[in-house]
Coordinates of N, CA and C in Angstrom, one line a residue:
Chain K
X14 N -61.1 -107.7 -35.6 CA -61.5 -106.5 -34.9 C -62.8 -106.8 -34.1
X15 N -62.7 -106.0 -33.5 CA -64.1 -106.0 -32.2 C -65.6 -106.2 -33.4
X16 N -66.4 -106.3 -32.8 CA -67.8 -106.4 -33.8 C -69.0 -107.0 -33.1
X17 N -69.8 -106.2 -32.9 CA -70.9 -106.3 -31.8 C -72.3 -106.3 -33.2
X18 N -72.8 -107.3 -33.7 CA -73.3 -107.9 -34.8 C -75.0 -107.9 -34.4
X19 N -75.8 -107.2 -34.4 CA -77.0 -107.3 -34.3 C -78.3 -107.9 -35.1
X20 N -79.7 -108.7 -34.9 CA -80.3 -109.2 -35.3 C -81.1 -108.4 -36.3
X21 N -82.3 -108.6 -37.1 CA -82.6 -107.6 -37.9 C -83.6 -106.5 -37.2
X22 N -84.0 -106.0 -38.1 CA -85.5 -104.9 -38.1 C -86.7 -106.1 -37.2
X23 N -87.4 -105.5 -36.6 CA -88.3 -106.3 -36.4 C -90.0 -105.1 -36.6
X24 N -91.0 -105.7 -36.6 CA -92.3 -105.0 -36.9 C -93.3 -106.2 -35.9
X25 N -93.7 -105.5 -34.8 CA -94.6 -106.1 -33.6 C -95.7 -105.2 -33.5
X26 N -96.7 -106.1 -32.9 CA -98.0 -105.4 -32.7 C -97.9 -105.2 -31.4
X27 N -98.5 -104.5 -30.8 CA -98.8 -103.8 -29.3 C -98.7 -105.4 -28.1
X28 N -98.3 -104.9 -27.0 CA -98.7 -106.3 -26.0 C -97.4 -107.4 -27.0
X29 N -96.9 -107.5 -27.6 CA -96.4 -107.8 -28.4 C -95.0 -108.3 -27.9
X30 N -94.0 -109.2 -27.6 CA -92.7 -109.1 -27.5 C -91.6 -109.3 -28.2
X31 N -90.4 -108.6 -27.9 CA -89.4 -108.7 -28.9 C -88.2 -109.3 -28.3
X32 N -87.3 -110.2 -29.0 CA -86.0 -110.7 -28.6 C -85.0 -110.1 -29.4
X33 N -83.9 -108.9 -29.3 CA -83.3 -108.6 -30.3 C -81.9 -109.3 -29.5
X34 N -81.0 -109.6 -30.8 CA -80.0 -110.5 -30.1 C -78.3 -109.8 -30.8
X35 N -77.6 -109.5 -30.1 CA -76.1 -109.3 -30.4 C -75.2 -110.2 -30.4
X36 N -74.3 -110.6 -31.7 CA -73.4 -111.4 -31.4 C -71.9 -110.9 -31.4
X37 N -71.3 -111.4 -30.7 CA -69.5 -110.7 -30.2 C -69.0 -111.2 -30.6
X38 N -67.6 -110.7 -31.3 CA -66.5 -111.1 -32.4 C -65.4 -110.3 -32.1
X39 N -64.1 -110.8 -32.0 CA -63.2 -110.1 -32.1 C -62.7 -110.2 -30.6
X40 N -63.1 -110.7 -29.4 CA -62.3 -110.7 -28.1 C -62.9 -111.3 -27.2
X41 N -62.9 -111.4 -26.2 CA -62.5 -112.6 -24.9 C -64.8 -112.2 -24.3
X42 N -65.3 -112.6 -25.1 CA -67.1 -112.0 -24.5 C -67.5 -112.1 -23.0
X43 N -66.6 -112.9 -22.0 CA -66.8 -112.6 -20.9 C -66.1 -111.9 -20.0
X44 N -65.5 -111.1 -20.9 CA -64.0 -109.9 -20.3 C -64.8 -108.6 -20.4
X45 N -66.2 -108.3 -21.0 CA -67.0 -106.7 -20.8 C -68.5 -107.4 -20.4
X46 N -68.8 -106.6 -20.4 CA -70.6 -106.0 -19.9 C -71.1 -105.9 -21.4
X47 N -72.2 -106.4 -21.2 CA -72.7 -105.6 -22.6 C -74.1 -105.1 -21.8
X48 N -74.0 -104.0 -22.1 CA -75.3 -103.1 -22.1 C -76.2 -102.7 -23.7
X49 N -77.3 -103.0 -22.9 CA -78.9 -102.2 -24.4 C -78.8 -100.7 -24.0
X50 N -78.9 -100.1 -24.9 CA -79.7 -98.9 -24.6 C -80.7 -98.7 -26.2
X51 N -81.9 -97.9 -25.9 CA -82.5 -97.7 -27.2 C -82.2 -95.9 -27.3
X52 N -82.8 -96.3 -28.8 CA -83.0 -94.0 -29.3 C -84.6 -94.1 -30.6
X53 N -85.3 -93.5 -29.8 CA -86.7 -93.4 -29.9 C -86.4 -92.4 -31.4
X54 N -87.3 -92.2 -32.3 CA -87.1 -91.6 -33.5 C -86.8 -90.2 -33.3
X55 N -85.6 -90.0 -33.8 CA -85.2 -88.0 -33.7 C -85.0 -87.6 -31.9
X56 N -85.1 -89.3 -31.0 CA -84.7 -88.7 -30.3 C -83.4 -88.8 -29.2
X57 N -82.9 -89.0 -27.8 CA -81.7 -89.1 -27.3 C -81.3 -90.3 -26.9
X58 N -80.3 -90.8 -26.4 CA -80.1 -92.1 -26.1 C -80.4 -92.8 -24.9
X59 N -81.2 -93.9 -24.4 CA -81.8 -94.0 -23.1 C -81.3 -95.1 -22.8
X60 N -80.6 -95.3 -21.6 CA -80.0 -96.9 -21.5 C -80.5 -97.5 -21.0
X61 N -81.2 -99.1 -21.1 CA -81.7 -99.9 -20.2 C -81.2 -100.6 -19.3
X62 N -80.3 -101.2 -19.5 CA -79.5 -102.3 -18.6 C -78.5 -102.4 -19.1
X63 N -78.0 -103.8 -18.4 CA -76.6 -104.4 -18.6 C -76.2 -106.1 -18.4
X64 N -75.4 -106.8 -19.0 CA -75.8 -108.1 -18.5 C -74.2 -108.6 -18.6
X65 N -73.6 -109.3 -17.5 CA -72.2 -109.5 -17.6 C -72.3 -110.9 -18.2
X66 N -71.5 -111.2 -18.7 CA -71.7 -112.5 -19.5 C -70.8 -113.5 -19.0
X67 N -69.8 -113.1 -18.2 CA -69.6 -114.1 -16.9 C -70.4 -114.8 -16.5
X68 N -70.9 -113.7 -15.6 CA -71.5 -114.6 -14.4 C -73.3 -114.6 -14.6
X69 N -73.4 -113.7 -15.8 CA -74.9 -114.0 -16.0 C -75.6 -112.7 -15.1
X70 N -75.0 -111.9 -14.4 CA -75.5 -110.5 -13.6 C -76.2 -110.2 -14.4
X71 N -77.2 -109.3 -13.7 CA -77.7 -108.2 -14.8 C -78.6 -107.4 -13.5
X72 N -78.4 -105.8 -14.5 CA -79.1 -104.7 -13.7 C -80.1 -104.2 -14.9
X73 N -81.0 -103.5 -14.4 CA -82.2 -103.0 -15.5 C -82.4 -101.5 -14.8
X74 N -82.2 -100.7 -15.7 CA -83.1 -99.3 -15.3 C -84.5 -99.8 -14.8
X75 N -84.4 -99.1 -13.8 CA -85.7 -98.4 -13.2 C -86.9 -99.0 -13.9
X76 N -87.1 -97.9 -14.9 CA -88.3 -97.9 -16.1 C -88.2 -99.0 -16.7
X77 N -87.5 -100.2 -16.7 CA -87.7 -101.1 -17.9 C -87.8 -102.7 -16.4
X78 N -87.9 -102.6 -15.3 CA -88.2 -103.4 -14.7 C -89.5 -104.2 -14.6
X79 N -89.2 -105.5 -14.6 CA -90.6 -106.0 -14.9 C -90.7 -106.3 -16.4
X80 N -90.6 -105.8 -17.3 CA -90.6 -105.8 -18.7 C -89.4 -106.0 -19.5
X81 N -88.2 -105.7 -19.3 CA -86.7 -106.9 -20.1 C -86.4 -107.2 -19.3
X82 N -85.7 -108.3 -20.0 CA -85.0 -110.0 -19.6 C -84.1 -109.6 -20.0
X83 N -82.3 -109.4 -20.2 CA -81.5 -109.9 -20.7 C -80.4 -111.2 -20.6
X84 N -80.5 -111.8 -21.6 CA -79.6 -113.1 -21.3 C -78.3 -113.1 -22.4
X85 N -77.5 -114.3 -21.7 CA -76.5 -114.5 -22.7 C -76.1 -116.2 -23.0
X86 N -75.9 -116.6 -24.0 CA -74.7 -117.7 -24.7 C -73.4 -118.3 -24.1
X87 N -72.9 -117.9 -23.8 CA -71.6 -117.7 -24.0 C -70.3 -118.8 -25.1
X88 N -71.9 -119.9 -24.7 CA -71.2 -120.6 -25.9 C -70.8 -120.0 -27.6
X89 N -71.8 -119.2 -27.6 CA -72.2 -118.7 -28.6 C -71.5 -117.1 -29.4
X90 N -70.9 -117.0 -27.5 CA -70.7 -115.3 -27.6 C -71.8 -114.1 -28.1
X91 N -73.1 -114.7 -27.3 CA -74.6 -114.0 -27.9 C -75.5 -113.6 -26.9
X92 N -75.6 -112.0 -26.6 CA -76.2 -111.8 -25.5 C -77.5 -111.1 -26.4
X93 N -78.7 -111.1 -25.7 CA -80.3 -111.5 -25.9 C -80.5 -110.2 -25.2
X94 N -81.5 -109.3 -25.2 CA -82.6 -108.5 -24.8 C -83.9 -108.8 -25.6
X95 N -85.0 -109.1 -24.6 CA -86.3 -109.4 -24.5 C -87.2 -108.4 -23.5
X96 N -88.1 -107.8 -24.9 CA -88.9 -106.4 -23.7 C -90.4 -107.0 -24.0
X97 N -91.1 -107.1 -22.9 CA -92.4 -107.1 -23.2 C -93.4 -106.8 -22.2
X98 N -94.6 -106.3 -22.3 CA -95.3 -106.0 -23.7 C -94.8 -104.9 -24.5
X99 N -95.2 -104.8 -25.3 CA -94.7 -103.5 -26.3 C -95.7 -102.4 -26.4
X100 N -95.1 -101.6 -26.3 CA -96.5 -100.4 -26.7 C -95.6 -99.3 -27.9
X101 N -96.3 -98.7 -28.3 CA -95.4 -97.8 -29.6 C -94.6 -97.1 -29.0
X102 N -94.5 -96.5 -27.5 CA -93.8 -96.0 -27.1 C -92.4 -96.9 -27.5
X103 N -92.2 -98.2 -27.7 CA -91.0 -98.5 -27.6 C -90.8 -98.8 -28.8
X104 N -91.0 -98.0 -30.0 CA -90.6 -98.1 -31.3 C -89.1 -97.1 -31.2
X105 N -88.3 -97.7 -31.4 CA -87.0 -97.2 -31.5 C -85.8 -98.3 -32.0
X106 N -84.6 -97.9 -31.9 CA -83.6 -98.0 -32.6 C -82.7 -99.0 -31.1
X107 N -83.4 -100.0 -31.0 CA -81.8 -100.8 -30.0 C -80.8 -101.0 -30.5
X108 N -79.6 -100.7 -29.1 CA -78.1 -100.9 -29.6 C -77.6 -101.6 -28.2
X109 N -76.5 -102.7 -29.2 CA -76.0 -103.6 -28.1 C -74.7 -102.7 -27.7
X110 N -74.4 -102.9 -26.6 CA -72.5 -101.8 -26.4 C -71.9 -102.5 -25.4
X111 N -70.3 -102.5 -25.6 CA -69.7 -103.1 -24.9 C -69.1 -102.5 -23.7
X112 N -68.5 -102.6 -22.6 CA -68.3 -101.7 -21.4 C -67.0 -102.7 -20.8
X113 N -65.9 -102.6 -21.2 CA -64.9 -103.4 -19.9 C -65.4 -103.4 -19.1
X114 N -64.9 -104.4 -18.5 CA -65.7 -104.8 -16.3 C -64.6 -104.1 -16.3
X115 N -63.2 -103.7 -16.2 CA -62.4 -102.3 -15.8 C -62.7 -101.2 -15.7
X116 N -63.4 -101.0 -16.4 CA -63.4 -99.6 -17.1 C -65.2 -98.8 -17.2
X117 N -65.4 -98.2 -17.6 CA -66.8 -97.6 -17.5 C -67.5 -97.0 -19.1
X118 N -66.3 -96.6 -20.0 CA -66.7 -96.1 -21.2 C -67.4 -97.1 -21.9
X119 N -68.3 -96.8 -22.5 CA -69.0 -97.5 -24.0 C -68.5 -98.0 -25.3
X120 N -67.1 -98.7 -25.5 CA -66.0 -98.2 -26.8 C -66.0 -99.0 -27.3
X121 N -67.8 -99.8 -27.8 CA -67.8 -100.2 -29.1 C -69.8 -100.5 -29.1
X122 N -69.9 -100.3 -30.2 CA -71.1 -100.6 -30.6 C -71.7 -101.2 -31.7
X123 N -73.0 -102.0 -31.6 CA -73.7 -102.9 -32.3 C -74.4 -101.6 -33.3
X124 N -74.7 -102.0 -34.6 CA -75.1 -101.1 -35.4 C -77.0 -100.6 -35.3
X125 N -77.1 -101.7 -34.2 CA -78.7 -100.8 -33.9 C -79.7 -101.6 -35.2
X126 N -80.8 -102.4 -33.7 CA -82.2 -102.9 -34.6 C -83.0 -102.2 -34.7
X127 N -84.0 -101.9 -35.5 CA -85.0 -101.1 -35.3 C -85.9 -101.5 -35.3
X128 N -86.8 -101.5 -34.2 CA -88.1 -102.1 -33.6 C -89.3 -101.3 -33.9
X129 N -90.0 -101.7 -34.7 CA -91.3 -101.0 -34.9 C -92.7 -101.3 -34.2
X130 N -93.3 -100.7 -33.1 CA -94.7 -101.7 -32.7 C -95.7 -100.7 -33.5
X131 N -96.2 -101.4 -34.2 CA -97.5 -100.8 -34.8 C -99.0 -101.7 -34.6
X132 N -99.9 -101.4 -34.8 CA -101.3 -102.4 -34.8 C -101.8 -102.1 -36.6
Chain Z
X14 N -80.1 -85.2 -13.7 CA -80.1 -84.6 -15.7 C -79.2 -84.0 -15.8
X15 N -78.6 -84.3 -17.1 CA -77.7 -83.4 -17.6 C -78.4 -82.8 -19.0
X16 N -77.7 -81.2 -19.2 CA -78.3 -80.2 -19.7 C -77.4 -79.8 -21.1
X17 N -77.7 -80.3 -22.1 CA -77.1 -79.8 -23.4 C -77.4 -78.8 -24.2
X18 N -76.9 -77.6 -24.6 CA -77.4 -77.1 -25.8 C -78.2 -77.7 -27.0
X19 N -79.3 -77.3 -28.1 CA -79.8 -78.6 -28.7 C -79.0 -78.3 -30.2
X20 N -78.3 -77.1 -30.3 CA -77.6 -77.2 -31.1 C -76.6 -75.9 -31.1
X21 N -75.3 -76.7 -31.6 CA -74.1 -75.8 -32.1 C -73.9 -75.3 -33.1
X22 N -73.7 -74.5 -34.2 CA -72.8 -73.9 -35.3 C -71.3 -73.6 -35.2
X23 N -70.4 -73.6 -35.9 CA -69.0 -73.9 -36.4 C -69.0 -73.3 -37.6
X24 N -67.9 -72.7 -37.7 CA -67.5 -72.4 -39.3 C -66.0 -73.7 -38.9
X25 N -65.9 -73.7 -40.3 CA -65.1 -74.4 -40.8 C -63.8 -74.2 -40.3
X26 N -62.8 -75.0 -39.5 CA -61.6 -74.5 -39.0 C -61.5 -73.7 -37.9
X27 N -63.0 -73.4 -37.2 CA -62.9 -72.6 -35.4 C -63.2 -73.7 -34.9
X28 N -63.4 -72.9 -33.6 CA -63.4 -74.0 -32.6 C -64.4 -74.1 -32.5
X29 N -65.0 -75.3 -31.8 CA -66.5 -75.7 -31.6 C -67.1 -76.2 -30.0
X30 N -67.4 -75.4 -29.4 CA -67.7 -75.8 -27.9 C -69.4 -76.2 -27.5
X31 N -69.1 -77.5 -26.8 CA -70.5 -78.0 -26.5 C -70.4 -78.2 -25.1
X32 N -71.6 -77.8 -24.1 CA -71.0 -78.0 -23.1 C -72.1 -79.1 -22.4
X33 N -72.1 -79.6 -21.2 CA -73.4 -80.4 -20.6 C -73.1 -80.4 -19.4
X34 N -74.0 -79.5 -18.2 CA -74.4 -79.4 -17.4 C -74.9 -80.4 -16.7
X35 N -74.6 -80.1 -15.2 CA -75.0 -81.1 -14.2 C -74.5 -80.7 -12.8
X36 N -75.2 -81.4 -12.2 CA -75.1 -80.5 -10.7 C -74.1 -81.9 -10.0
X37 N -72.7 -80.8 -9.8 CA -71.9 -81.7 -9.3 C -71.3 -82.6 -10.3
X38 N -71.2 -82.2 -11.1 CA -71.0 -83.0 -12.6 C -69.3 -83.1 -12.2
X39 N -68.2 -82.1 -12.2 CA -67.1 -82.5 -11.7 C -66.2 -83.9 -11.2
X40 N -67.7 -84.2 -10.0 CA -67.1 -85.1 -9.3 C -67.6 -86.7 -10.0
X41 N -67.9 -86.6 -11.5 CA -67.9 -87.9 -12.1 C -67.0 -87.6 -13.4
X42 N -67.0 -89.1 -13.5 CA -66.7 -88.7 -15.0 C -67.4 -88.5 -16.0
X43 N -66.9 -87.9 -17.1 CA -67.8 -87.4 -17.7 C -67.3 -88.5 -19.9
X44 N -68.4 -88.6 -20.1 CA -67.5 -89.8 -21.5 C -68.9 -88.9 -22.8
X45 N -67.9 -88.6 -23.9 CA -68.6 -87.9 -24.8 C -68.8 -89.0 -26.2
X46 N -69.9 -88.8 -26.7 CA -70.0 -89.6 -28.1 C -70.6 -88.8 -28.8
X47 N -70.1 -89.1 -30.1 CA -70.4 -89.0 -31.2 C -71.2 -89.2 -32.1
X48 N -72.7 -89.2 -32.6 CA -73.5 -89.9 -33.5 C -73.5 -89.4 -34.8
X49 N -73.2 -90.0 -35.9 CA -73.2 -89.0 -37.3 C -74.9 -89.6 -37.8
X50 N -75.6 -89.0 -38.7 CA -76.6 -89.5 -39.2 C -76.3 -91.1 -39.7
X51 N -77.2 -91.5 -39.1 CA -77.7 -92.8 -39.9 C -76.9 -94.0 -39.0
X52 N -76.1 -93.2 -38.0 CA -75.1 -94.3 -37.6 C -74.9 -94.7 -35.8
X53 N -74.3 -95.6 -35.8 CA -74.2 -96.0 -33.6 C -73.6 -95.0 -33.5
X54 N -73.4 -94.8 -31.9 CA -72.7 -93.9 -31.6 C -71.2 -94.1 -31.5
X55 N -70.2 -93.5 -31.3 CA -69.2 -93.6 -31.0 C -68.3 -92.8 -30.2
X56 N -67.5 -93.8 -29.3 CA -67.0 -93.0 -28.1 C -65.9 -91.8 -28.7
X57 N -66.1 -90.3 -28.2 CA -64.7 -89.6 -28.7 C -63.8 -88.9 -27.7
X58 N -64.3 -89.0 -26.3 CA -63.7 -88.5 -25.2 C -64.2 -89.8 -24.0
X59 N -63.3 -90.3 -23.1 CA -63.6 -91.1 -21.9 C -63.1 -90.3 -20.7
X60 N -63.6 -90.9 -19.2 CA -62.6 -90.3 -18.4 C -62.6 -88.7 -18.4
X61 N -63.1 -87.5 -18.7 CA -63.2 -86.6 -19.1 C -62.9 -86.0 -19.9
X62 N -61.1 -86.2 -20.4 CA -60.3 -85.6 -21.1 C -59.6 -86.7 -22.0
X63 N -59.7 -88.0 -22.1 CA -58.8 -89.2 -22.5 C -59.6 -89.3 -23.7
X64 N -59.2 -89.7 -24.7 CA -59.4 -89.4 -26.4 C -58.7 -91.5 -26.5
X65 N -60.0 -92.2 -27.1 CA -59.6 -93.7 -27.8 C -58.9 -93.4 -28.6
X66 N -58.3 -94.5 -29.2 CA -57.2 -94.9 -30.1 C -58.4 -94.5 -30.9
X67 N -57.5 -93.3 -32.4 CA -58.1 -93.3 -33.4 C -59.2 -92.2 -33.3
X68 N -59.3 -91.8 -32.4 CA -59.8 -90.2 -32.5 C -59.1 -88.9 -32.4
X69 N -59.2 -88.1 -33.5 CA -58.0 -87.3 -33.5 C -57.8 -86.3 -32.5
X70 N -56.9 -85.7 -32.7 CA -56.6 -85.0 -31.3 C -57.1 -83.4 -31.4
X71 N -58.1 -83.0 -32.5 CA -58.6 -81.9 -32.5 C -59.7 -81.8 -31.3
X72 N -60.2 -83.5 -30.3 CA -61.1 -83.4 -29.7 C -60.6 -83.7 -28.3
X73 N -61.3 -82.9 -27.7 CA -60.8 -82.6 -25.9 C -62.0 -82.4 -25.2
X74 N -61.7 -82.9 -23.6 CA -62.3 -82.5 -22.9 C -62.0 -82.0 -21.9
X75 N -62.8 -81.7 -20.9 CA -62.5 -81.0 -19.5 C -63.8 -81.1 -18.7
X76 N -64.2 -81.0 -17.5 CA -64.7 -81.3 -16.6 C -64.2 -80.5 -15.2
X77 N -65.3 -79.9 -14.8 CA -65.1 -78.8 -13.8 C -66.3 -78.5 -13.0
X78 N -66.5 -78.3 -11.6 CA -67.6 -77.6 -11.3 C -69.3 -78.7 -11.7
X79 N -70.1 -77.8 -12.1 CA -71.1 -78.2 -12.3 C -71.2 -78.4 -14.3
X80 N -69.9 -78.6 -14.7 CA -69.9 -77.9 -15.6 C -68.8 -79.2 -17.1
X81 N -68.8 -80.0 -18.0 CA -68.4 -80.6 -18.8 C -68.1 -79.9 -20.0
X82 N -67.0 -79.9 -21.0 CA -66.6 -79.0 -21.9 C -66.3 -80.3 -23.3
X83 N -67.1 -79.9 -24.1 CA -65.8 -81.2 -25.3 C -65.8 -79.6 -26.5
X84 N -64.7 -80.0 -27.1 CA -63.8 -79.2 -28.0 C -63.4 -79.5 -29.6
X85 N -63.9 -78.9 -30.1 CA -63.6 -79.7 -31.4 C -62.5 -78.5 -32.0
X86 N -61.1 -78.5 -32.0 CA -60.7 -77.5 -32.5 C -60.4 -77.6 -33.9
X87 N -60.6 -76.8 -34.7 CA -60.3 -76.9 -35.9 C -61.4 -77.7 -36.6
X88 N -62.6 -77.4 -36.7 CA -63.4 -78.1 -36.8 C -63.8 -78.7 -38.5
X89 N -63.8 -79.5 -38.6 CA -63.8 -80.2 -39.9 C -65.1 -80.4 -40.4
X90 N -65.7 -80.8 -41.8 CA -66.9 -81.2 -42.0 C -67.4 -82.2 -41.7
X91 N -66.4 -83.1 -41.7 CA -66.6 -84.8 -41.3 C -67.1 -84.7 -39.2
X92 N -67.0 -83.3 -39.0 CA -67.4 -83.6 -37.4 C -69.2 -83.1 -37.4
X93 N -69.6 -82.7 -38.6 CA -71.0 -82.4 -38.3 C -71.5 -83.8 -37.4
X94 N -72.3 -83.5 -36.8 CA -72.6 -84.7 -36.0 C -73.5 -84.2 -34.8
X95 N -74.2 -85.1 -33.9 CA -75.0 -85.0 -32.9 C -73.9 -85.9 -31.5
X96 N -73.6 -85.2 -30.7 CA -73.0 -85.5 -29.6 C -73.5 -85.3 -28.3
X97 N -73.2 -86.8 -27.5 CA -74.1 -87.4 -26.2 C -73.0 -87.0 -25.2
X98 N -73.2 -86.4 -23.9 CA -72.0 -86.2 -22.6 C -73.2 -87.8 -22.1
X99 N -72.2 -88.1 -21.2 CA -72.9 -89.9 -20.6 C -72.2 -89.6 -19.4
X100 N -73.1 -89.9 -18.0 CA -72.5 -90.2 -17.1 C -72.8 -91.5 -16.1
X101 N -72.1 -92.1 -15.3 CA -72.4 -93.2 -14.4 C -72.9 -92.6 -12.9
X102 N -74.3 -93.1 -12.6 CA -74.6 -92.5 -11.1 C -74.9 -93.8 -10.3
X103 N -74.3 -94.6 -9.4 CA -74.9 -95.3 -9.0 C -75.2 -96.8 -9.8
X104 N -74.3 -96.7 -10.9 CA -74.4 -98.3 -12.0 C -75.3 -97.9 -12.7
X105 N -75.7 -96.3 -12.8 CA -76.8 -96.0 -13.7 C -76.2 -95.1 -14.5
X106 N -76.4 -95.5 -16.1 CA -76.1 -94.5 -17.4 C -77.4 -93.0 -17.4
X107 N -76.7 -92.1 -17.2 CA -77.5 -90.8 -18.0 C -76.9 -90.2 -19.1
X108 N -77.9 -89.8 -20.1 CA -77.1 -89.1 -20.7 C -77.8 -87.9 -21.1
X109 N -77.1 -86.9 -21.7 CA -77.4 -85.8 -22.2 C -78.7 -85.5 -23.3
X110 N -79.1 -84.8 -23.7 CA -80.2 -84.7 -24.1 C -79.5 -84.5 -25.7
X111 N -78.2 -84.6 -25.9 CA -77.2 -84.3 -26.9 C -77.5 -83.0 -27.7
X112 N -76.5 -82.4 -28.6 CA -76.3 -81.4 -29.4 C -75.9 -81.9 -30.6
X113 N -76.6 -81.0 -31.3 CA -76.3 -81.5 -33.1 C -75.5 -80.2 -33.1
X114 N -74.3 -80.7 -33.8 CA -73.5 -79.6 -34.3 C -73.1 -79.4 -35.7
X115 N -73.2 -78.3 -36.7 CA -73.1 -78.1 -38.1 C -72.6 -76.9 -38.1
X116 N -71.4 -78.1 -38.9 CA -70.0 -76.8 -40.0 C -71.0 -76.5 -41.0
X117 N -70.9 -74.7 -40.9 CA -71.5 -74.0 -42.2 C -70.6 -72.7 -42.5

């Protein structure tokens, strides 16, 4: 079955950067998109980007330009988000999700790292 | 922006309407998820009205106007939960500010 496999918890200090990484299981990894999005504590879901693992595309919200990188494997079936610098503002909960290049819905997801920046 | 109630109530076995606002909202589609505590989210409406494999058919949607609908009819305990409306503008995800909803 499908399974979008995420790396652990992580705990960073400020200015600080983070690599959280998703591994794909279960079907063809250069047949979707994988998109990040994070959810800040108690609060809504905010998407960052997206990275096609084809061809290595990738788009970034607005607000996270300049600051993530997403990459991918393919040997590996392992696509990468890297945000930096960190401020506590980006203590939250990342999730890797999958998106057919057909299609537009989100219909499957990584169980979410939780990134803490503290000093 | 889209505009959610921040929370719903349900009794047990009515119906349960959540709605999310947006100007012009109609003319996209509109894709609803699911968050239970502690957990990813999960898609329960695509396409406005189209339900994935394995989501039961107590849950519907619709999309009109300025205006998105999801439906929980018959509402179960297992549907307590926090629900996201998501839309595509331009290669760009927004989403709703979501609704927590609780069968009591």
């Amino acid at each position: 079955q499908v399974q979008l496999v995420q790396s652990g918890a992580e705990v960073k200090k400020p200015g600080a950067s983070v690599k959280v990484s998703c591994k794909a299981s279960g079907y063809t990894f250069t047949d979707y998109h994988i998109h990040w999005l994070r959810q800040a504590p108690g609060q809504g879901l905010e998407w960052m980007g997206w990275i096609y693992p084809n061809s290595g595309a990738t788009r970034y919200a607005q607000k996270f330009l300049g600051r993530v990188t997403m990459t991918r494997d393919t040997s590996i079936s392992t696509a990468d988000m890297e945000l930096i610098p960190l401020t506590s503002d980006d203590t939250a909960i990342y999730y890797c999700a999958r998106v057919p290049s057909s299609a537009a819905e989100i219909d499957s997801w990584g169980q979410g790292t939780l990134v803490t920046v503290s000093s | 922006d889209l505009t959610q109630p921040p929370s719903v109530s349900v009794s047990p076995g009515q119906t349960g309407t959540i709605t999310c606002s947006g100007d012009r909202l109609g003319r996209k589609y509109v894709y609803w998820y699911q968050q239970k505590a502690g957990q990813s989210p999960q898609l329960v409406i695509y396409d406005d009205k189209k339900r994935p494999s394995g989501i039961p058919e107590r849950f519907s949607g619709s999309n009109s106007g300025d205006k998105a609908t999801l439906i929980i009819a018959g509402t179960q305990a297992m549907d307590e939960s926090d629900y996201y409306c998501q839309v595509w503008d331009n290669g760009i995800a927004y989403f709703g500010s979501g609704t927590t909803v609780t069968v009591l």
